[in-house]
Amino acid sequence: MRVLFFAHLKDLTGCGETELDCAGVDADGLWAALLERFPQLAPYRPTVRLARNAQYAAPGTRFEPDDEVALIPPVSGG
């Protein structure tokens, strides 16, 4: 699956996107795979939302190989 990083997450990981091979996982499984590759994301897990194919993902969402997943950090506006 294609994983996209935005804002400071892009800086932390050193890339704007990556490919992960972890089909059929839920949000916890996806986070486990992400943290294995990018342990520096761990402090941000409580505040980062996952989006699957341009829709916010619920905790029980299953992620498949052809999905595009985005990690959405908190956003503030004015």
PDB file of C-alpha atoms in Angstrom:
ATOM      1  CA  MET A   1       0.000   0.000   0.000  1.00  0.00           C
ATOM      2  CA  ARG A   2       1.045   3.554  -0.596  1.00  0.00           C
ATOM      3  CA  VAL A   3       1.475   5.616   2.586  1.00  0.00           C
ATOM      4  CA  LEU A   4       1.611   9.417   2.459  1.00  0.00           C
ATOM      5  CA  PHE A   5       3.164  11.678   5.094  1.00  0.00           C
ATOM      6  CA  PHE A   6       2.306  15.353   5.534  1.00  0.00           C
ATOM      7  CA  ALA A   7       3.683  18.371   7.412  1.00  0.00           C
ATOM      8  CA  HIS A   8       6.152  17.539  10.208  1.00  0.00           C
ATOM      9  CA  LEU A   9       5.609  13.790   9.663  1.00  0.00           C
ATOM     10  CA  LYS A  10       7.239  14.171   6.264  1.00  0.00           C
ATOM     11  CA  ASP A  11      10.247  15.785   7.939  1.00  0.00           C
ATOM     12  CA  LEU A  12      10.423  13.088  10.635  1.00  0.00           C
ATOM     13  CA  THR A  13      10.361  10.198   8.181  1.00  0.00           C
ATOM     14  CA  GLY A  14      12.521  11.882   5.581  1.00  0.00           C
ATOM     15  CA  CYS A  15      10.038  11.072   2.838  1.00  0.00           C
ATOM     16  CA  GLY A  16       6.675  12.183   1.521  1.00  0.00           C
ATOM     17  CA  GLU A  17       5.535   8.651   0.803  1.00  0.00           C
ATOM     18  CA  THR A  18       6.515   5.021   1.131  1.00  0.00           C
ATOM     19  CA  GLU A  19       5.229   1.568   0.217  1.00  0.00           C
ATOM     20  CA  LEU A  20       4.228  -0.923   2.920  1.00  0.00           C
ATOM     21  CA  ASP A  21       3.451  -4.591   2.476  1.00  0.00           C
ATOM     22  CA  CYS A  22       0.953  -5.334   5.238  1.00  0.00           C
ATOM     23  CA  ALA A  23      -2.332  -6.386   3.656  1.00  0.00           C
ATOM     24  CA  GLY A  24      -5.481  -7.081   5.633  1.00  0.00           C
ATOM     25  CA  VAL A  25      -4.398  -5.250   8.776  1.00  0.00           C
ATOM     26  CA  ASP A  26      -6.495  -2.966  10.956  1.00  0.00           C
ATOM     27  CA  ALA A  27      -5.328   0.419  12.255  1.00  0.00           C
ATOM     28  CA  ASP A  28      -3.289  -1.181  15.063  1.00  0.00           C
ATOM     29  CA  GLY A  29      -1.557  -3.507  12.593  1.00  0.00           C
ATOM     30  CA  LEU A  30      -0.822  -0.653  10.244  1.00  0.00           C
ATOM     31  CA  TRP A  31       0.634   1.415  13.083  1.00  0.00           C
ATOM     32  CA  ALA A  32       2.782  -1.546  14.131  1.00  0.00           C
ATOM     33  CA  ALA A  33       4.224  -1.764  10.603  1.00  0.00           C
ATOM     34  CA  LEU A  34       4.740   1.994  10.444  1.00  0.00           C
ATOM     35  CA  LEU A  35       6.484   2.138  13.812  1.00  0.00           C
ATOM     36  CA  GLU A  36       8.742  -0.754  12.884  1.00  0.00           C
ATOM     37  CA  ARG A  37      10.003   1.244   9.921  1.00  0.00           C
ATOM     38  CA  PHE A  38       9.673   4.734  11.440  1.00  0.00           C
ATOM     39  CA  PRO A  39       9.977   4.485  15.242  1.00  0.00           C
ATOM     40  CA  GLN A  40      10.254   8.274  15.435  1.00  0.00           C
ATOM     41  CA  LEU A  41       6.486   8.442  14.731  1.00  0.00           C
ATOM     42  CA  ALA A  42       5.614   6.833  18.088  1.00  0.00           C
ATOM     43  CA  PRO A  43       5.053  10.079  20.042  1.00  0.00           C
ATOM     44  CA  TYR A  44       2.623  11.288  17.370  1.00  0.00           C
ATOM     45  CA  ARG A  45       0.391   8.212  17.198  1.00  0.00           C
ATOM     46  CA  PRO A  46      -2.225   9.539  19.672  1.00  0.00           C
ATOM     47  CA  THR A  47      -2.857  12.676  17.609  1.00  0.00           C
ATOM     48  CA  VAL A  48      -2.395  11.500  14.010  1.00  0.00           C
ATOM     49  CA  ARG A  49      -5.458  10.369  12.060  1.00  0.00           C
ATOM     50  CA  LEU A  50      -5.331   7.697   9.373  1.00  0.00           C
ATOM     51  CA  ALA A  51      -7.171   8.159   6.105  1.00  0.00           C
ATOM     52  CA  ARG A  52      -7.827   5.300   3.680  1.00  0.00           C
ATOM     53  CA  ASN A  53      -8.488   6.252   0.064  1.00  0.00           C
ATOM     54  CA  ALA A  54      -9.309   9.872   0.995  1.00  0.00           C
ATOM     55  CA  GLN A  55     -11.707   8.919   3.840  1.00  0.00           C
ATOM     56  CA  TYR A  56     -10.906   9.083   7.539  1.00  0.00           C
ATOM     57  CA  ALA A  57     -10.458   5.531   8.808  1.00  0.00           C
ATOM     58  CA  ALA A  58     -12.239   4.125  11.855  1.00  0.00           C
ATOM     59  CA  PRO A  59     -10.206   1.949  14.272  1.00  0.00           C
ATOM     60  CA  GLY A  60     -11.650  -1.278  12.793  1.00  0.00           C
ATOM     61  CA  THR A  61     -10.926  -0.333   9.178  1.00  0.00           C
ATOM     62  CA  ARG A  62      -9.040  -2.994   7.217  1.00  0.00           C
ATOM     63  CA  PHE A  63      -6.230  -1.797   4.974  1.00  0.00           C
ATOM     64  CA  GLU A  64      -5.505  -3.613   1.714  1.00  0.00           C
ATOM     65  CA  PRO A  65      -2.525  -3.643  -0.715  1.00  0.00           C
ATOM     66  CA  ASP A  66      -4.115  -1.287  -3.256  1.00  0.00           C
ATOM     67  CA  ASP A  67      -5.079   1.333  -0.633  1.00  0.00           C
ATOM     68  CA  GLU A  68      -3.627   4.798  -0.379  1.00  0.00           C
ATOM     69  CA  VAL A  69      -3.179   5.689   3.281  1.00  0.00           C
ATOM     70  CA  ALA A  70      -2.479   9.177   4.549  1.00  0.00           C
ATOM     71  CA  LEU A  71      -1.219  10.117   7.990  1.00  0.00           C
ATOM     72  CA  ILE A  72      -3.000  13.339   8.896  1.00  0.00           C
ATOM     73  CA  PRO A  73      -1.446  15.380  11.713  1.00  0.00           C
ATOM     74  CA  PRO A  74      -3.590  17.793  13.760  1.00  0.00           C
ATOM     75  CA  VAL A  75      -4.380  20.958  11.848  1.00  0.00           C
ATOM     76  CA  SER A  76      -4.941  24.414  13.223  1.00  0.00           C
ATOM     77  CA  GLY A  77      -6.339  27.326  11.336  1.00  0.00           C
ATOM     78  CA  GLY A  78      -7.095  30.919  11.816  1.00  0.00           C
TER      79      GLY A  78
END
